[in-house]
Amino acid sequence: MFKCFLKKQAFLFLLFMLVSCENQNLKSQLFLEHNFLKIIDAKAHAEGFLQKKSTKFKKGEKKIIELNPRIAYNEDADELLVDFFDKNPFYKDQFKDLIYDISYNEFSIDHKFAKQIGGYSIHFNSSSILTDELQNKNTERFTVENFKSFDNKAMLVLSKAEDKHIIVSVLLFVKDKSKWNIVKREILAKT
């Protein structure tokens, strides 16, 4: 009887952990989806606010975003973050709990992620063979890495492929009431 009780407790604990992880991944995915325009469109953030139509498109033109669906930890990006925070003690102090106490959230964006946000059509680079639509000049390629979120703060590293270069930036977020605002966006490297 006691062994049965222990098995049930172990099962309930594992079930709780599974649901808890799935819930955190869903929260993280929703964070990316709800803040997608702020993250992808640096011009929208440049003035410190986001307009509904931050990027103007010509009639019939659409912007295609190829987004890596895997949100993972990247050790090289972590080294860039260490350098960034060492050079920016104000942000290091403001985000110290997030930096030191919270682990990176690794997950894959699932099928529930919006396929169209604003004037952007979102595709995932799950295969190495790209369609003609994704190979056109209006396609931008992004990867989100080293994502952390806790309470009212979040941070991520965004890599953008641009003209045979990779631009790596850090984005720091603070939640004010129910709205996330980018408080710092800085280029960390261009390769």
XYZ file of C-alpha atoms in Angstrom:
191
model
C 0.000 0.000 0.000
C 2.809 2.400 0.902
C 4.610 1.676 -2.416
C 1.395 2.457 -4.309
C 1.103 5.749 -2.426
C 4.723 6.675 -3.317
C 4.129 5.792 -6.977
C 1.066 8.043 -7.057
C 3.016 10.887 -5.442
C 5.860 10.481 -7.941
C 3.379 10.412 -10.827
C 1.608 13.553 -9.567
C 4.936 15.330 -9.112
C 6.038 14.465 -12.658
C 2.663 15.520 -14.021
C 2.908 18.834 -12.145
C 6.412 19.444 -13.523
C 5.276 18.663 -17.071
C 2.277 21.005 -16.834
C 4.438 23.682 -15.218
C 7.034 23.507 -18.035
C 4.334 23.575 -20.720
C 2.708 26.564 -18.999
C 6.047 28.455 -18.919
C 6.670 27.651 -22.592
C 3.192 28.912 -23.478
C 3.806 32.136 -21.515
C 7.126 32.601 -23.297
C 5.579 31.988 -26.704
C 2.772 34.447 -25.943
C 5.359 37.016 -24.834
C 7.124 36.701 -28.206
C 3.857 36.817 -30.124
C 2.435 39.822 -28.267
C 5.696 41.783 -28.555
C 6.598 40.568 -32.048
C 6.403 43.955 -33.774
C 8.527 45.608 -31.084
C 11.111 42.842 -31.306
C 11.347 42.586 -35.093
C 10.856 46.217 -36.119
C 13.614 48.321 -34.537
C 12.224 51.459 -36.210
C 8.982 51.008 -34.331
C 10.928 51.179 -31.083
C 13.223 54.039 -32.109
C 10.894 56.757 -30.848
C 10.118 54.863 -27.665
C 6.597 53.909 -28.718
C 4.992 51.552 -31.157
C 2.656 52.823 -33.815
C 0.046 50.470 -35.257
C 1.629 50.697 -38.702
C 5.281 51.137 -37.815
C 6.577 49.884 -41.159
C 5.079 51.203 -44.388
C 4.575 48.737 -47.211
C 3.841 49.550 -50.809
C 0.497 48.333 -52.084
C 0.694 44.623 -52.898
C 4.039 44.259 -51.099
C 4.334 42.088 -48.046
C 7.220 41.553 -45.693
C 8.088 37.957 -44.929
C 9.725 36.976 -41.659
C 11.549 33.680 -41.459
C 11.735 32.944 -37.743
C 13.768 30.123 -36.271
C 11.195 28.184 -34.200
C 13.814 26.986 -31.704
C 14.384 29.401 -28.831
C 17.587 28.132 -27.249
C 20.595 29.011 -25.155
C 23.661 30.137 -27.106
C 26.931 30.251 -25.168
C 28.489 32.758 -27.603
C 25.547 35.118 -27.138
C 25.865 34.679 -23.385
C 29.471 35.903 -23.572
C 28.260 38.971 -25.468
C 25.659 39.568 -22.735
C 28.313 39.394 -20.022
C 30.332 42.057 -21.875
C 27.213 44.184 -22.376
C 26.245 44.113 -18.695
C 29.842 44.802 -17.609
C 29.807 47.950 -19.785
C 26.309 48.955 -18.607
C 26.231 48.766 -14.789
C 22.847 50.537 -14.622
C 21.166 47.719 -16.560
C 23.236 45.093 -14.741
C 21.845 46.367 -11.454
C 18.297 46.783 -12.802
C 18.230 43.236 -14.228
C 20.451 41.460 -11.652
C 17.711 39.101 -10.442
C 16.931 38.060 -13.992
C 20.626 37.708 -14.898
C 21.738 35.656 -11.907
C 18.659 33.873 -10.541
C 16.612 32.838 -13.576
C 17.623 30.172 -16.075
C 17.181 30.527 -19.811
C 13.869 29.353 -21.188
C 14.413 26.928 -24.057
C 11.428 25.869 -26.152
C 10.132 25.551 -29.688
C 7.424 27.810 -31.039
C 4.391 25.674 -31.793
C 1.672 25.787 -34.451
C -0.451 28.210 -32.391
C 1.946 31.110 -33.060
C 0.322 33.707 -35.341
C 1.178 33.386 -39.030
C 0.399 37.045 -39.743
C 1.204 39.966 -37.420
C 0.794 43.509 -38.696
C 2.169 43.670 -42.231
C 4.383 40.645 -41.678
C 3.861 37.076 -42.853
C 5.634 34.691 -40.480
C 7.250 31.444 -41.600
C 9.428 29.017 -39.699
C 12.699 27.732 -41.141
C 12.046 24.164 -40.159
C 13.452 22.851 -43.428
C 16.645 23.733 -45.244
C 14.839 24.032 -48.579
C 13.151 27.412 -48.825
C 10.247 28.120 -51.107
C 10.449 30.799 -53.783
C 8.302 32.998 -51.563
C 10.867 32.879 -48.749
C 13.805 33.488 -51.083
C 12.542 36.862 -52.289
C 14.140 40.179 -51.317
C 11.360 41.021 -48.839
C 12.348 38.180 -46.526
C 14.073 38.910 -43.226
C 15.562 36.102 -41.137
C 15.575 36.177 -37.325
C 16.620 33.961 -34.458
C 15.690 34.549 -30.811
C 18.120 33.140 -28.260
C 18.981 33.400 -24.566
C 15.434 34.315 -23.586
C 14.640 34.938 -19.925
C 11.486 36.282 -18.356
C 10.416 36.663 -14.770
C 7.868 38.814 -13.038
C 8.114 42.224 -14.723
C 11.425 41.870 -16.600
C 12.544 40.002 -19.689
C 15.543 39.850 -21.975
C 16.479 38.169 -25.205
C 19.153 38.104 -27.865
C 17.952 38.710 -31.407
C 20.026 37.719 -34.433
C 19.096 39.138 -37.814
C 20.597 37.988 -41.111
C 21.206 41.074 -43.221
C 23.296 41.443 -46.405
C 25.504 38.407 -45.723
C 26.034 39.612 -42.145
C 24.517 38.612 -38.838
C 23.536 41.458 -36.511
C 23.221 40.347 -32.891
C 21.296 42.603 -30.498
C 20.138 42.471 -26.902
C 16.625 43.611 -25.981
C 15.699 44.373 -22.376
C 12.028 44.631 -21.409
C 10.214 46.003 -18.383
C 6.521 45.456 -17.787
C 4.562 48.563 -16.875
C 1.068 47.586 -15.730
C 0.093 45.080 -18.435
C 2.324 46.396 -21.244
C 5.886 45.295 -22.006
C 8.245 48.098 -23.036
C 11.736 47.808 -24.471
C 14.020 49.831 -22.207
C 17.233 48.988 -24.064
C 18.063 47.690 -27.515
C 21.718 47.527 -28.392
C 23.750 45.833 -31.101
C 26.232 43.449 -29.513
C 28.025 42.201 -32.620
C 28.011 42.244 -36.398
C 29.663 39.317 -38.152
